XYZ file of C-alpha atoms in Angstrom:
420
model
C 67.491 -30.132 -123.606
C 66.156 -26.906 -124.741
C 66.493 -23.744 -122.199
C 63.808 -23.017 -120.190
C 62.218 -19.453 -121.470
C 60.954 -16.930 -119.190
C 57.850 -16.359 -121.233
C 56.283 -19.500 -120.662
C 56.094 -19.294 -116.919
C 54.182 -16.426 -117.136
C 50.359 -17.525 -117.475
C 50.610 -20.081 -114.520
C 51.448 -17.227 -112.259
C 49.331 -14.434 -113.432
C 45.852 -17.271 -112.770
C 46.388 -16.931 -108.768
C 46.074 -13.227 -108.872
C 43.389 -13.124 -111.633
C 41.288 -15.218 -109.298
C 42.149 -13.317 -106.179
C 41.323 -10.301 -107.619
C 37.876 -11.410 -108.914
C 37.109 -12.607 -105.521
C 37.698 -9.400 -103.940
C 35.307 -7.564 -106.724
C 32.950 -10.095 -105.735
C 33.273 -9.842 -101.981
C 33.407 -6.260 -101.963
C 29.903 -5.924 -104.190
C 28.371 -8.100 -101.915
C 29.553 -5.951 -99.060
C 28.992 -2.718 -100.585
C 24.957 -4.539 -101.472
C 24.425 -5.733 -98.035
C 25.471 -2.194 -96.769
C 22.856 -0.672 -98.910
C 20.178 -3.013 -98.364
C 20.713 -1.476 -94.467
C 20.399 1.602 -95.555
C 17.645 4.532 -96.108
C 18.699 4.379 -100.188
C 18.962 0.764 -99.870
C 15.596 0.485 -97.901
C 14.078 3.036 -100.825
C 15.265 0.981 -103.428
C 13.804 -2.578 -101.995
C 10.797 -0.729 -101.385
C 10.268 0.537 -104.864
C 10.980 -2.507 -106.468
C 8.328 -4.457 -103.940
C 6.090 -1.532 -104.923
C 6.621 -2.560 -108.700
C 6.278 -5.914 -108.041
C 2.582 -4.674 -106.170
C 1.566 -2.805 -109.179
C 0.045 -4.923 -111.173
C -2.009 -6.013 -108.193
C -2.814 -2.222 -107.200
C -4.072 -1.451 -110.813
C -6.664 -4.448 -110.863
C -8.180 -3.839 -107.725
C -8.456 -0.135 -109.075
C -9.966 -1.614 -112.409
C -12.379 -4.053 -110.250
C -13.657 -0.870 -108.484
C -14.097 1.031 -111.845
C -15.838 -1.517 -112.845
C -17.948 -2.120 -110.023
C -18.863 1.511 -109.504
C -19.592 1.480 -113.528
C -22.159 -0.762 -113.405
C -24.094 0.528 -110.163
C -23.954 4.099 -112.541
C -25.598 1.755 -115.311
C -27.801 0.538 -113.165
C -28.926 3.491 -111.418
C -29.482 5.591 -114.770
C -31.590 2.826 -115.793
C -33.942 2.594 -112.493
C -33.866 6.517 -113.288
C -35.095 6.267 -116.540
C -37.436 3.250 -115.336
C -38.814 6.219 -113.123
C -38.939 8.923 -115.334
C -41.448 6.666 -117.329
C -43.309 5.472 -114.755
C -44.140 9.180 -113.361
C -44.802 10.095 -117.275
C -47.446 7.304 -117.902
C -49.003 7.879 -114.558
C -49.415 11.588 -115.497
C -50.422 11.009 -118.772
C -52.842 8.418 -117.030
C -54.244 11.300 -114.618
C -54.587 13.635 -117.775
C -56.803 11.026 -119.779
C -58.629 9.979 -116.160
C -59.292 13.819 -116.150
C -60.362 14.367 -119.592
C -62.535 11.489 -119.611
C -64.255 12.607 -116.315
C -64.816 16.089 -118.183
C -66.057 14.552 -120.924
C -68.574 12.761 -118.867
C -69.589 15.728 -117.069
C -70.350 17.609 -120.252
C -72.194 14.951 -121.467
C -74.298 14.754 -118.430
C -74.618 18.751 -118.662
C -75.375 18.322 -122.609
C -77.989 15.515 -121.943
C -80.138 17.895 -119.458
C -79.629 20.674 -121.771
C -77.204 22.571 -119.392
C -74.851 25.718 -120.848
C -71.080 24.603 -119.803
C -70.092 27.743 -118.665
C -68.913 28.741 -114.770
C -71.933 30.662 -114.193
C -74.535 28.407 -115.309
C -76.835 26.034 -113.295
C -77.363 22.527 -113.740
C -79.897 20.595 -113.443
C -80.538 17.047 -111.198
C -79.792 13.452 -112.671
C -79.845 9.980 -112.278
C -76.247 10.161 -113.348
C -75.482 12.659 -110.677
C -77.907 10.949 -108.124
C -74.966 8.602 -107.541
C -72.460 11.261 -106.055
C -74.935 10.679 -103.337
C -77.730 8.578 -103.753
C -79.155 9.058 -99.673
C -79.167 13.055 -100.012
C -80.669 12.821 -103.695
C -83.382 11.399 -102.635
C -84.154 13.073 -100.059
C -83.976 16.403 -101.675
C -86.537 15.069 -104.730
C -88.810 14.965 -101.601
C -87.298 18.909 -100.193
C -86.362 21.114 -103.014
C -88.619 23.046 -104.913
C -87.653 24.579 -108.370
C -84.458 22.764 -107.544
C -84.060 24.878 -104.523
C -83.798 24.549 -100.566
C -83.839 26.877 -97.888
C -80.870 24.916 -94.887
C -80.306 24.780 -91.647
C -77.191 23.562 -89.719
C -77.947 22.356 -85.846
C -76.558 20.360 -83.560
C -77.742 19.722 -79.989
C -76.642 22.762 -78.699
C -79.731 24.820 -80.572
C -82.173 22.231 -80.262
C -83.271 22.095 -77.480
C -87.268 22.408 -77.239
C -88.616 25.771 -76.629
C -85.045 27.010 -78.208
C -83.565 28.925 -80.712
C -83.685 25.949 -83.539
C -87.244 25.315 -82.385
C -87.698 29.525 -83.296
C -86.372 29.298 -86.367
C -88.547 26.395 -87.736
C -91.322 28.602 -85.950
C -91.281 31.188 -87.978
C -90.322 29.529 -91.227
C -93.026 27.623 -91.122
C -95.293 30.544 -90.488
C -93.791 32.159 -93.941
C -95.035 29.390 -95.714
C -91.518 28.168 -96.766
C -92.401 24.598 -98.011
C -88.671 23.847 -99.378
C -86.969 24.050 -95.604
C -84.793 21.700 -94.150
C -82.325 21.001 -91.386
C -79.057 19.013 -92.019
C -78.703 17.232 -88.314
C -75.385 16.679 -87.078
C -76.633 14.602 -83.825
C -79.241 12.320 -83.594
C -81.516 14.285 -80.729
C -81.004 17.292 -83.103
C -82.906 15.118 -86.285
C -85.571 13.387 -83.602
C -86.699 16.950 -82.217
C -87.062 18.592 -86.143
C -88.676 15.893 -87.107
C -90.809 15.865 -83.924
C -91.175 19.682 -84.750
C -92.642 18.791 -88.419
C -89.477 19.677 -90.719
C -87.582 17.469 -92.740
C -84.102 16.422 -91.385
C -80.915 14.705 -92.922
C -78.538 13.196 -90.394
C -74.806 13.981 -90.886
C -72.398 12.642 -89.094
C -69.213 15.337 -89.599
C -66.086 15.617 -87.558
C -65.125 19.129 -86.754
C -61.282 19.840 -88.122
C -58.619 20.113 -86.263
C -58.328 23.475 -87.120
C -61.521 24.635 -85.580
C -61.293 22.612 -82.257
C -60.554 25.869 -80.402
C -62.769 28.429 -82.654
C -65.691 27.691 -79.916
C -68.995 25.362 -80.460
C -70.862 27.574 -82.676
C -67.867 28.835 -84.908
C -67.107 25.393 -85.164
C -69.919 24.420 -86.333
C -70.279 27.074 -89.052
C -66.662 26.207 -89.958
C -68.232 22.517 -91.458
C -71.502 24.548 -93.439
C -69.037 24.797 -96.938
C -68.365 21.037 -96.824
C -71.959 20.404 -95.738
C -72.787 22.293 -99.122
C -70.853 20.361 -101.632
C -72.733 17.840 -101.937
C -76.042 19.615 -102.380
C -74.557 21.952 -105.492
C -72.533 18.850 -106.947
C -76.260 17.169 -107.509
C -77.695 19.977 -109.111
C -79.696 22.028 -106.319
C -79.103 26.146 -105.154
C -78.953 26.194 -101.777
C -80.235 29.310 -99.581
C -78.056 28.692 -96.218
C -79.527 29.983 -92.970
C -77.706 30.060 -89.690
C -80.300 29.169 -86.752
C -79.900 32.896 -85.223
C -82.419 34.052 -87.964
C -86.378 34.856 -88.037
C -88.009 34.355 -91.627
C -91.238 36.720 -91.630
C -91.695 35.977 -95.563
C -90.976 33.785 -98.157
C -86.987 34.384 -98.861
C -87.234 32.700 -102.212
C -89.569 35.392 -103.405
C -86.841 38.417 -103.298
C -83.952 36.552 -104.790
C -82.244 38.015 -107.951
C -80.489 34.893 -109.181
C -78.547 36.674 -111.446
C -75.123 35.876 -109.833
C -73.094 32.931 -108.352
C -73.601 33.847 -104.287
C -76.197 36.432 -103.143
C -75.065 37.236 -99.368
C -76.833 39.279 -96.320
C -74.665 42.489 -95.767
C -72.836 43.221 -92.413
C -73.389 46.689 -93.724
C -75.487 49.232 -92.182
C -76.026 51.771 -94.827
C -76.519 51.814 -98.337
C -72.811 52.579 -98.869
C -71.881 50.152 -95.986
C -73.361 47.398 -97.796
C -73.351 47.911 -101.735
C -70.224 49.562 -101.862
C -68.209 53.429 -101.666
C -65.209 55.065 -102.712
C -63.177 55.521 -99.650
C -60.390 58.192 -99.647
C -57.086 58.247 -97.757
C -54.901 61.513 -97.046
C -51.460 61.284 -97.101
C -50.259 65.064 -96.865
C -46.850 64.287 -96.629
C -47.225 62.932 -100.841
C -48.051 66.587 -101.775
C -49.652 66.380 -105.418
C -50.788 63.191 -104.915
C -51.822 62.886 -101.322
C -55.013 61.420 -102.015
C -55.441 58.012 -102.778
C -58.633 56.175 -103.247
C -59.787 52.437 -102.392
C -63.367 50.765 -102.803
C -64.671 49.440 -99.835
C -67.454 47.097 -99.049
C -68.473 45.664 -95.540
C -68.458 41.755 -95.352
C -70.932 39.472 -96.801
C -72.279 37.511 -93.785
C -71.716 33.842 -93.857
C -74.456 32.864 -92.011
C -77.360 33.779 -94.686
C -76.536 33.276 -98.243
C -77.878 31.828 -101.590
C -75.356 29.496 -103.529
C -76.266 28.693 -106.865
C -75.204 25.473 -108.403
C -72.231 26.513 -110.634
C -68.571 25.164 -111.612
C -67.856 29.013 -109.906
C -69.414 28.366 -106.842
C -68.241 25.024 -106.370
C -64.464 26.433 -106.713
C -65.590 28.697 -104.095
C -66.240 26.001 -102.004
C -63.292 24.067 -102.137
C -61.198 27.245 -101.260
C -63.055 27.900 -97.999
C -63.637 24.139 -96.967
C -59.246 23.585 -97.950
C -58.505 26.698 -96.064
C -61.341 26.627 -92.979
C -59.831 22.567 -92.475
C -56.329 23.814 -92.808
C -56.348 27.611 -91.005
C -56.818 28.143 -87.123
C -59.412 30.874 -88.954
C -62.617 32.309 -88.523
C -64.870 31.041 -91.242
C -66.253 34.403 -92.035
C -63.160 36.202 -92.676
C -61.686 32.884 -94.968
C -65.645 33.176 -96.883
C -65.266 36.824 -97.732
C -61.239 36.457 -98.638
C -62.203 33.515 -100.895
C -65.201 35.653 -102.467
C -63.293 39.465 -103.142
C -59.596 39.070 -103.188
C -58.354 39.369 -106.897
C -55.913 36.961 -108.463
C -52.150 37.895 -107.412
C -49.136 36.299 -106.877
C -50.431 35.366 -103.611
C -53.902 33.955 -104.280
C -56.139 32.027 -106.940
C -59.690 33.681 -107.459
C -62.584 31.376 -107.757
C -63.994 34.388 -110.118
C -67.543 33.764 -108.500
C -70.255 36.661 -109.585
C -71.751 38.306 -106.360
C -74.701 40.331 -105.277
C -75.257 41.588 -101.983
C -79.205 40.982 -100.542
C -81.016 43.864 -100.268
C -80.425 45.521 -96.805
C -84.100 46.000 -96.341
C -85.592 42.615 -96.653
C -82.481 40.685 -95.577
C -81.387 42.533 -92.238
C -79.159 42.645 -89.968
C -79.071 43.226 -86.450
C -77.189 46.466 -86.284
C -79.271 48.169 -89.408
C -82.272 47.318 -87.219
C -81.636 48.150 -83.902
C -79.227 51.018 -84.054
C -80.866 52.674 -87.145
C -83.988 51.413 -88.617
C -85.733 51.855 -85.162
C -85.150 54.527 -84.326
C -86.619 56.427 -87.941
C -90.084 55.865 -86.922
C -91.875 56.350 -89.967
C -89.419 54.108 -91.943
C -89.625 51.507 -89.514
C -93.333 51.277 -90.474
C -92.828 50.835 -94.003
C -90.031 48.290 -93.744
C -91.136 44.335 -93.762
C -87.935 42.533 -93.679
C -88.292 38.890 -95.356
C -85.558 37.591 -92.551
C -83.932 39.157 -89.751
C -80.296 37.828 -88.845
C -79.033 38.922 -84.967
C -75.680 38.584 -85.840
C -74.329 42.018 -84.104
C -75.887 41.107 -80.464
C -74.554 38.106 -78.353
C -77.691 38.090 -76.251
C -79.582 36.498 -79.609
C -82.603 34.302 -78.404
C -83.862 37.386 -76.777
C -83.726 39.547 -79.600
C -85.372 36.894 -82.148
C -87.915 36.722 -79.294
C -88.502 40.392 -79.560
C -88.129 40.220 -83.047
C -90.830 37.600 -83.259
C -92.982 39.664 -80.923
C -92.592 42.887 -82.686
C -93.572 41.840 -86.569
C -95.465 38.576 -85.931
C -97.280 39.529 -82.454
C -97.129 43.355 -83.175
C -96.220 44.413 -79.804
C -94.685 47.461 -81.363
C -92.873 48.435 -77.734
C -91.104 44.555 -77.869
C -87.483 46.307 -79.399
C -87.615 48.844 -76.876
C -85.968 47.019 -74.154
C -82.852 46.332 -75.870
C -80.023 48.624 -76.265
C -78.522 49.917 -79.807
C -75.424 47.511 -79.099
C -74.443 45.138 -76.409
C -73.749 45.948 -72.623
């Protein structure tokens, strides 16, 4: 028998400690990872890889958002644009609405042989009968030369034996045959009629705005809307507040040269037509002096409104501002009529005349001045006398009446030069 050799006991030993050895790597990884999974790192590192393993989840709810939020962009620029040409066409819809309606209207102004100017009349027409068919006919009946002299009343003046009834007195008397009352109550339209005048019925609210202005202001406030109408079919209006005693034919001293032609509140030639007014400023040395024009305020109870595109603009600025403005109507008239264009305001750019002082009157040229010149007073015959500068009115168009239709030539006498 061979000797056993050293060498070849070798491998058989060396297997038991290869395999022990490889189980303590093993245990000892698998300590050393169950010690870090219960740690911070450990923690850190599960957590990141959940996160990774999240990721993909994260990113397409982030895409599904995008998306979403994409398409509600799309979809909003599109009901944008859908807008955009919606408020396009209806403009471009208002602009041909507007050109045809101009068109029209020149046609209409062309077919009666009317210049299209602002300053220019025109003239009645079955086409512009049907703005307002009632009042048209009723002023073929009125109007005279395309012209009517008009009242404003409600119950408040009419009252028999009162001022309304005094009024339509003494324009009768003149031999106005063109006069008429617009009626804002029935009783008002029954006792005109009653009286012998022609009287349209209106049934108007008062604005708003002028609920607080006091009945007569009130009243006044609606004349510029009451007027519209009347211009719009192709007739000049003379407008007469009810505080007013005709002694001639009004018609007769009109200039008709202008848009408005308006009773004065002035006094005096300069008062009235116009004057250079000078301020001193001292303390601007050289040029201390600096000048304005001044003019006292057409009255808006006695004026003559031609028919025009100029005076129609006029109108819509006082009846938009009177229906809009706790404001007295005079003041808004006289702002509408003289302030300039500016930054601040649109002119109407109506052509103006102020009445003669002399034949239109007022109450303060007549009983503070013209009285008291006695051998003017004599030579004056006003056409109509407006109290507008008394509050104690009935009795002064009473004494009015008595003086230049009576001739009691003492009947002013009693009356102060202003009010008590």
């Amino acid at each position: 028998m061979a000797p056993i050799r050293r060498h070849d006991q070798q491998p058989s030993r060396r297997y038991p400690v290869l395999v022990a050895l490889a189980a303590g790597i093993v245990f000892g990884l698998a300590v050393a990872m169950f010690n870090m999974s219960r740690s911070p790192a450990g923690q850190q590192l599960q957590g990141a890889g959940a996160s990774l393993q999240d990721e993909p989840n994260v990113l397409q709810q982030q895409m599904y958002d995008l998306e979403k939020q994409l398409k509600e962009a799309k979809s909003e620029r599109d009901s944008a644009r859908r807008q955009l040409a919606d408020q396009v066409q209806q403009q471009k819809d208002i602009e041909d609405r507007f050109a045809a309606e101009q068109t029209s209207i020149s046609s209409i102004k062309s077919g009666a042989g009317d210049c299209l100017d602002r300053h220019t009349p025109w003239l009645p027409s079955a086409t512009r009968d049907k703005i307002n068919p009632t009042l048209a006919a009723f002023l073929k009946k009125v109007a005279i030369n395309n012209e009517v002299l008009v009242a404003v009343s409600n119950a408040n003046y009419a009252w028999p034996g009162g001022m309304l009834e005094l009024w339509m007195k003494s324009v009768k008397r003149a031999g106005v045959k063109n006069a008429m009352v617009v009626a804002l109550d029935e009783d008002t339209k029954i006792n005109v009629e009653n009286f012998g005048l022609p009287a349209f019925r209106l049934d108007l609210a008062i604005p708003d705005s002028q609920k607080n202005s006091g009945s007569n202001h009130a009243v006044s406030a609606l004349k510029f809307r009451i007027l519209k109408p009347f211009l719009e079919l192709g007739y000049s209006v003379l407008l007469s507040d009810v505080d007013i005693v005709t002694l001639d034919d009004p018609f007769k001293y009109l200039i008709r040269d202008s848009d408005i032609e308006s009773l004065s509140d002035g006094w005096t030639e300069e008062t009235a037509y116009g004057y250079n007014d000078v301020a001193d400023d001292p303390s601007m040395g050289w040029a201390r002096y600096a000048h304005s024009m001044r003019i006292f305020v057409f009255n808006s109870g006695l004026f003559y409104l031609r028919n025009t595109n100029a005076s129609l603009d006029l109108l819509d600025k006082a009846i938009y501002r009177v229906e809009s403005e706790e404001a007295w109507d005079q003041a808004v008239w006289n702002e509408c009529i003289f302030f300039p264009n500016s930054p601040k305001n649109i002119d109407p750019g109506v052509t103006r005349r102020a009445m003669d002082i002399e034949k239109f009157m007022n109450s303060k040229y007549l009983f503070k001045f013209l009285r008291h010149n006695e051998a003017h007073f004599k030579e004056v015959q006003p056409a109509m006398v407006h109290v507008n500068y008394h509050p104690d009115k009935f009795e002064r168009m009473k004494a009015v009446w008595a003086h230049y239709v009576e001739g009691k030539k003492t009947a002013l006498n009693a009356f102060p030069d202003g009010s008590e």
